[in-house]
mmCIF file of C-alpha atoms in Angstrom:
data_model
loop_
_atom_site.group_PDB
_atom_site.id
_atom_site.type_symbol
_atom_site.label_atom_id
_atom_site.label_comp_id
_atom_site.label_asym_id
_atom_site.label_seq_id
_atom_site.Cartn_x
_atom_site.Cartn_y
_atom_site.Cartn_z
ATOM 1 C CA UNK F 1 102.651 77.237 71.131
ATOM 2 C CA UNK F 2 101.150 80.651 71.716
ATOM 3 C CA UNK F 3 103.386 83.714 72.060
ATOM 4 C CA UNK F 4 102.082 87.036 73.375
ATOM 5 C CA UNK F 5 104.067 90.256 73.076
ATOM 6 C CA UNK F 6 103.079 93.327 75.063
ATOM 7 C CA UNK F 7 104.117 96.980 74.655
ATOM 8 C CA UNK F 8 105.128 99.283 76.171
ATOM 9 C CA UNK F 9 106.826 97.851 79.233
ATOM 10 C CA UNK F 10 106.328 101.120 81.114
ATOM 11 C CA UNK F 11 103.876 103.952 80.555
ATOM 12 C CA UNK F 12 103.584 107.238 82.390
ATOM 13 C CA UNK F 13 100.598 109.522 81.851
ATOM 14 C CA UNK F 14 99.129 112.582 83.507
ATOM 15 C CA UNK F 15 95.941 112.173 85.463
ATOM 16 C CA UNK F 16 92.985 112.606 83.128
ATOM 17 C CA UNK F 17 94.876 111.493 80.024
ATOM 18 C CA UNK F 18 94.237 108.250 78.172
ATOM 19 C CA UNK F 19 96.493 105.191 78.242
ATOM 20 C CA UNK F 20 96.801 102.505 75.598
ATOM 21 C CA UNK F 21 98.554 99.155 75.961
ATOM 22 C CA UNK F 22 99.014 96.876 72.966
ATOM 23 C CA UNK F 23 99.474 93.130 72.604
ATOM 24 C CA UNK F 24 100.055 90.807 69.680
ATOM 25 C CA UNK F 25 99.546 87.045 69.634
ATOM 26 C CA UNK F 26 100.826 84.324 67.358
ATOM 27 C CA UNK F 27 98.226 81.535 67.394
ATOM 28 C CA UNK F 28 95.287 82.349 65.127
ATOM 29 C CA UNK F 29 93.255 79.687 66.982
ATOM 30 C CA UNK F 30 93.284 81.747 70.202
ATOM 31 C CA UNK F 31 89.747 82.851 70.973
ATOM 32 C CA UNK F 32 89.756 84.588 74.337
ATOM 33 C CA UNK F 33 91.777 87.641 75.422
ATOM 34 C CA UNK F 34 91.648 88.838 79.032
ATOM 35 C CA UNK F 35 93.390 91.727 80.758
ATOM 36 C CA UNK F 36 94.579 91.476 84.360
ATOM 37 C CA UNK F 37 95.551 94.306 86.691
ATOM 38 C CA UNK F 38 98.071 93.788 89.473
ATOM 39 C CA UNK F 39 98.411 96.518 92.060
ATOM 40 C CA UNK F 40 101.604 96.717 94.044
ATOM 41 C CA UNK F 41 101.896 93.792 96.447
ATOM 42 C CA UNK F 42 98.573 92.312 95.383
ATOM 43 C CA UNK F 43 97.391 89.445 93.235
ATOM 44 C CA UNK F 44 96.413 89.873 89.560
ATOM 45 C CA UNK F 45 92.713 90.407 88.981
ATOM 46 C CA UNK F 46 90.665 90.262 85.812
ATOM 47 C CA UNK F 47 89.448 93.685 84.703
ATOM 48 C CA UNK F 48 88.036 93.026 81.235
ATOM 49 C CA UNK F 49 88.056 90.326 78.577
ATOM 50 C CA UNK F 50 87.005 89.853 74.982
ATOM 51 C CA UNK F 51 86.191 86.864 72.837
ATOM 52 C CA UNK F 52 87.200 86.430 69.234
ATOM 53 C CA UNK F 53 83.676 86.972 67.876
ATOM 54 C CA UNK F 54 83.616 90.548 69.218
ATOM 55 C CA UNK F 55 85.651 93.534 67.999
ATOM 56 C CA UNK F 56 85.294 95.851 70.979
ATOM 57 C CA UNK F 57 84.080 95.769 74.556
ATOM 58 C CA UNK F 58 83.686 98.617 77.042
ATOM 59 C CA UNK F 59 83.255 98.796 80.776
ATOM 60 C CA UNK F 60 83.073 102.356 82.071
ATOM 61 C CA UNK F 61 86.529 103.896 81.569
ATOM 62 C CA UNK F 62 88.182 100.800 80.139
ATOM 63 C CA UNK F 63 87.778 99.234 76.724
ATOM 64 C CA UNK F 64 89.433 96.455 74.783
ATOM 65 C CA UNK F 65 89.655 96.202 70.995
ATOM 66 C CA UNK F 66 90.536 93.120 68.975
ATOM 67 C CA UNK F 67 91.814 92.862 65.417
ATOM 68 C CA UNK F 68 91.796 89.165 64.527
ATOM 69 C CA UNK F 69 93.258 89.699 61.077
ATOM 70 C CA UNK F 70 96.303 91.471 62.446
ATOM 71 C CA UNK F 71 96.321 89.305 65.618
ATOM 72 C CA UNK F 72 96.509 92.197 68.000
ATOM 73 C CA UNK F 73 94.395 93.570 70.812
ATOM 74 C CA UNK F 74 94.614 96.686 72.943
ATOM 75 C CA UNK F 75 93.528 98.019 76.314
ATOM 76 C CA UNK F 76 92.300 101.607 76.457
ATOM 77 C CA UNK F 77 91.892 103.476 79.726
ATOM 78 C CA UNK F 78 90.294 106.910 79.523
ATOM 79 C CA UNK F 79 90.323 109.690 82.127
ATOM 80 C CA UNK F 80 93.086 107.956 84.058
ATOM 81 C CA UNK F 81 93.189 108.277 87.831
ATOM 82 C CA UNK F 82 96.014 107.610 90.322
ATOM 83 C CA UNK F 83 94.314 104.355 91.357
ATOM 84 C CA UNK F 84 94.814 103.072 87.806
ATOM 85 C CA UNK F 85 98.553 102.874 88.569
ATOM 86 C CA UNK F 86 99.450 99.176 88.432
ATOM 87 C CA UNK F 87 100.970 96.497 86.234
ATOM 88 C CA UNK F 88 98.660 95.340 83.462
ATOM 89 C CA UNK F 89 98.954 91.940 81.783
ATOM 90 C CA UNK F 90 97.317 90.870 78.562
ATOM 91 C CA UNK F 91 96.782 87.189 77.817
ATOM 92 C CA UNK F 92 95.551 84.867 75.106
ATOM 93 C CA UNK F 93 93.830 81.562 75.629
ATOM 94 C CA UNK F 94 96.025 78.932 74.087
ATOM 95 C CA UNK F 95 94.089 75.768 74.752
ATOM 96 C CA UNK F 96 90.895 74.621 76.428
ATOM 97 C CA UNK F 97 92.376 75.562 79.732
ATOM 98 C CA UNK F 98 95.590 77.577 79.789
ATOM 99 C CA UNK F 99 96.417 81.237 79.170
ATOM 100 C CA UNK F 100 99.635 82.693 77.804
ATOM 101 C CA UNK F 101 100.441 86.037 79.407
ATOM 102 C CA UNK F 102 102.318 89.025 78.045
ATOM 103 C CA UNK F 103 105.307 90.467 79.870
ATOM 104 C CA UNK F 104 103.325 93.245 81.559
ATOM 105 C CA UNK F 105 103.064 97.051 81.385
ATOM 106 C CA UNK F 106 103.749 99.206 84.402
ATOM 107 C CA UNK F 107 101.341 102.144 84.220
ATOM 108 C CA UNK F 108 102.019 105.181 86.340
ATOM 109 C CA UNK F 109 99.420 107.940 86.535
ATOM 110 C CA UNK F 110 100.940 111.204 87.673
ATOM 111 C CA UNK F 111 98.570 113.350 89.752
ATOM 112 C CA UNK W 1 83.615 85.004 97.924
ATOM 113 C CA UNK W 2 86.253 83.366 95.771
ATOM 114 C CA UNK W 3 89.310 82.314 97.701
ATOM 115 C CA UNK W 4 92.701 80.969 96.695
ATOM 116 C CA UNK W 5 95.285 80.633 99.438
ATOM 117 C CA UNK W 6 98.956 79.732 99.393
ATOM 118 C CA UNK W 7 100.812 78.117 102.259
ATOM 119 C CA UNK W 8 103.489 80.797 102.688
ATOM 120 C CA UNK W 9 103.951 84.440 101.673
ATOM 121 C CA UNK W 10 107.723 84.316 102.092
ATOM 122 C CA UNK W 11 110.080 81.347 102.039
ATOM 123 C CA UNK W 12 113.861 81.114 102.240
ATOM 124 C CA UNK W 13 115.512 77.821 101.301
ATOM 125 C CA UNK W 14 119.018 76.589 100.666
ATOM 126 C CA UNK W 15 120.344 75.295 97.370
ATOM 127 C CA UNK W 16 119.603 71.595 96.975
ATOM 128 C CA UNK W 17 116.664 71.519 99.373
ATOM 129 C CA UNK W 18 113.340 70.008 98.356
ATOM 130 C CA UNK W 19 110.669 72.694 98.486
ATOM 131 C CA UNK W 20 106.899 72.312 98.650
ATOM 132 C CA UNK W 21 104.535 75.151 97.785
ATOM 133 C CA UNK W 22 100.881 74.501 98.454
ATOM 134 C CA UNK W 23 97.762 76.091 97.027
ATOM 135 C CA UNK W 24 94.172 75.592 98.150
ATOM 136 C CA UNK W 25 90.981 76.879 96.532
ATOM 137 C CA UNK W 26 87.490 76.712 97.945
ATOM 138 C CA UNK W 27 85.511 77.304 94.745
ATOM 139 C CA UNK W 28 85.292 73.706 93.499
ATOM 140 C CA UNK W 29 87.306 74.704 90.421
ATOM 141 C CA UNK W 30 88.539 71.967 88.119
ATOM 142 C CA UNK W 31 91.564 73.863 86.758
ATOM 143 C CA UNK W 32 94.539 74.875 88.840
ATOM 144 C CA UNK W 33 97.743 76.554 87.688
ATOM 145 C CA UNK W 34 101.228 77.405 88.914
ATOM 146 C CA UNK W 35 103.032 80.450 87.501
ATOM 147 C CA UNK W 36 106.262 82.160 88.314
ATOM 148 C CA UNK W 37 106.476 85.923 88.034
ATOM 149 C CA UNK W 38 109.757 87.657 87.273
ATOM 150 C CA UNK W 39 110.253 91.343 86.393
ATOM 151 C CA UNK W 40 110.004 91.925 82.664
ATOM 152 C CA UNK W 41 108.949 88.339 81.969
ATOM 153 C CA UNK W 42 105.321 88.446 83.026
ATOM 154 C CA UNK W 43 103.569 85.347 84.291
ATOM 155 C CA UNK W 44 105.051 82.141 82.968
ATOM 156 C CA UNK W 45 103.118 78.904 83.281
ATOM 157 C CA UNK W 46 104.963 76.076 85.024
ATOM 158 C CA UNK W 47 102.285 73.366 85.242
ATOM 159 C CA UNK W 48 98.544 73.137 85.315
ATOM 160 C CA UNK W 49 96.013 70.513 86.305
ATOM 161 C CA UNK W 50 92.475 70.024 85.039
ATOM 162 C CA UNK W 51 91.443 67.205 87.335
ATOM 163 C CA UNK W 52 92.645 65.214 90.310
ATOM 164 C CA UNK W 53 95.862 63.374 89.453
ATOM 165 C CA UNK W 54 95.931 64.997 85.997
ATOM 166 C CA UNK W 55 98.607 67.486 84.997
ATOM 167 C CA UNK W 56 100.101 69.145 81.950
ATOM 168 C CA UNK W 57 103.409 70.889 81.464
ATOM 169 C CA UNK W 58 103.433 74.579 80.872
ATOM 170 C CA UNK W 59 106.191 76.661 79.315
ATOM 171 C CA UNK W 60 108.875 76.221 81.979
ATOM 172 C CA UNK W 61 108.412 72.854 83.755
ATOM 173 C CA UNK W 62 112.107 71.990 84.096
ATOM 174 C CA UNK W 63 113.153 71.600 87.710
ATOM 175 C CA UNK W 64 109.554 71.445 88.957
ATOM 176 C CA UNK W 65 106.921 68.797 89.563
ATOM 177 C CA UNK W 66 103.343 68.998 90.799
ATOM 178 C CA UNK W 67 100.849 66.940 92.730
ATOM 179 C CA UNK W 68 97.071 67.077 92.824
ATOM 180 C CA UNK W 69 95.637 64.416 95.106
ATOM 181 C CA UNK W 70 92.499 66.375 96.000
ATOM 182 C CA UNK W 71 90.442 68.722 93.864
ATOM 183 C CA UNK W 72 90.987 71.728 96.099
ATOM 184 C CA UNK W 73 94.748 71.367 96.541
ATOM 185 C CA UNK W 74 97.603 71.752 94.046
ATOM 186 C CA UNK W 75 101.212 71.485 95.144
ATOM 187 C CA UNK W 76 104.337 72.679 93.382
ATOM 188 C CA UNK W 77 107.533 70.808 94.193
ATOM 189 C CA UNK W 78 111.072 71.969 93.583
ATOM 190 C CA UNK W 79 112.991 68.698 93.673
ATOM 191 C CA UNK W 80 116.372 70.344 94.296
ATOM 192 C CA UNK W 81 116.120 74.101 94.683
ATOM 193 C CA UNK W 82 118.562 76.262 92.767
ATOM 194 C CA UNK W 83 119.268 79.988 92.939
ATOM 195 C CA UNK W 84 117.668 80.563 89.533
ATOM 196 C CA UNK W 85 114.376 79.422 91.039
ATOM 197 C CA UNK W 86 114.296 82.484 93.271
ATOM 198 C CA UNK W 87 111.050 84.115 92.208
ATOM 199 C CA UNK W 88 107.442 84.971 93.043
ATOM 200 C CA UNK W 89 105.193 81.923 92.626
ATOM 201 C CA UNK W 90 101.505 82.437 91.943
ATOM 202 C CA UNK W 91 98.797 79.820 92.059
ATOM 203 C CA UNK W 92 95.492 80.264 90.226
ATOM 204 C CA UNK W 93 92.284 78.350 89.651
ATOM 205 C CA UNK W 94 89.390 78.476 87.203
ATOM 206 C CA UNK W 95 86.312 76.600 86.149
ATOM 207 C CA UNK W 96 86.496 74.012 83.417
ATOM 208 C CA UNK W 97 83.738 75.097 81.077
ATOM 209 C CA UNK W 98 83.930 74.873 77.327
ATOM 210 C CA UNK W 99 81.924 78.058 76.934
ATOM 211 C CA UNK W 100 83.484 79.982 79.812
ATOM 212 C CA UNK W 101 83.695 81.865 82.109
ATOM 213 C CA UNK W 102 87.430 81.470 81.969
ATOM 214 C CA UNK W 103 88.456 83.891 84.695
ATOM 215 C CA UNK W 104 91.476 82.760 86.673
ATOM 216 C CA UNK W 105 91.519 83.590 90.370
ATOM 217 C CA UNK W 106 94.975 84.084 91.801
ATOM 218 C CA UNK W 107 96.419 83.420 95.215
ATOM 219 C CA UNK W 108 98.488 86.042 97.061
ATOM 220 C CA UNK W 109 101.806 84.588 95.893
ATOM 221 C CA UNK W 110 104.824 83.041 97.599
ATOM 222 C CA UNK W 111 108.116 84.879 97.345
ATOM 223 C CA UNK W 112 110.765 82.176 97.365
ATOM 224 C CA UNK W 113 114.420 82.974 97.900
ATOM 225 C CA UNK W 114 116.994 80.236 97.333
ATOM 226 C CA UNK W 115 120.404 80.963 98.828
#
């Protein structure tokens, strides 16, 4: 089955700096890669996703890049703000229906 | 507005008890999922269902079963609760579309403690 590894497990940045979270996946057939954000005490919510036929996608301060050859994808957050502090999960779509999630990255933005 | 609800936010049960966790979605989604969330382990899939009475095992189905008698409701059952099942349980739902969108909508979670 699919295996998704996520690094780092924790990340602390100064407000205004950029943050990068990286994930690798094992199943070359995976074709959809979402990122979820979970604020403290809240449910995970989708913030951005990318399909395997696209190399990069941006949405304001967040972007995701995908390297299918190397089987890795990354989340980039620019100009970080305190409200970006949360746990971020990457995932890969392993079948017609199910996702496999990474272990999560706790991002802390220091004001 | 999309809505996924879970029957309890907090639950305390004793070892050996049978535990039912319920999830309801009002979006007419075909897919429903149960995950458990533990620190450092992310979200691990227990079971999912893509239609009424249909289910598939996820990565960690041992000790759990599920029931989906109606499209909007998906229940997770711990047949005989054990302390290693103490965790946060998250339900999610999504559309069944070959071309997407694939977004999963999560419930608020149930924090289960087994003593």
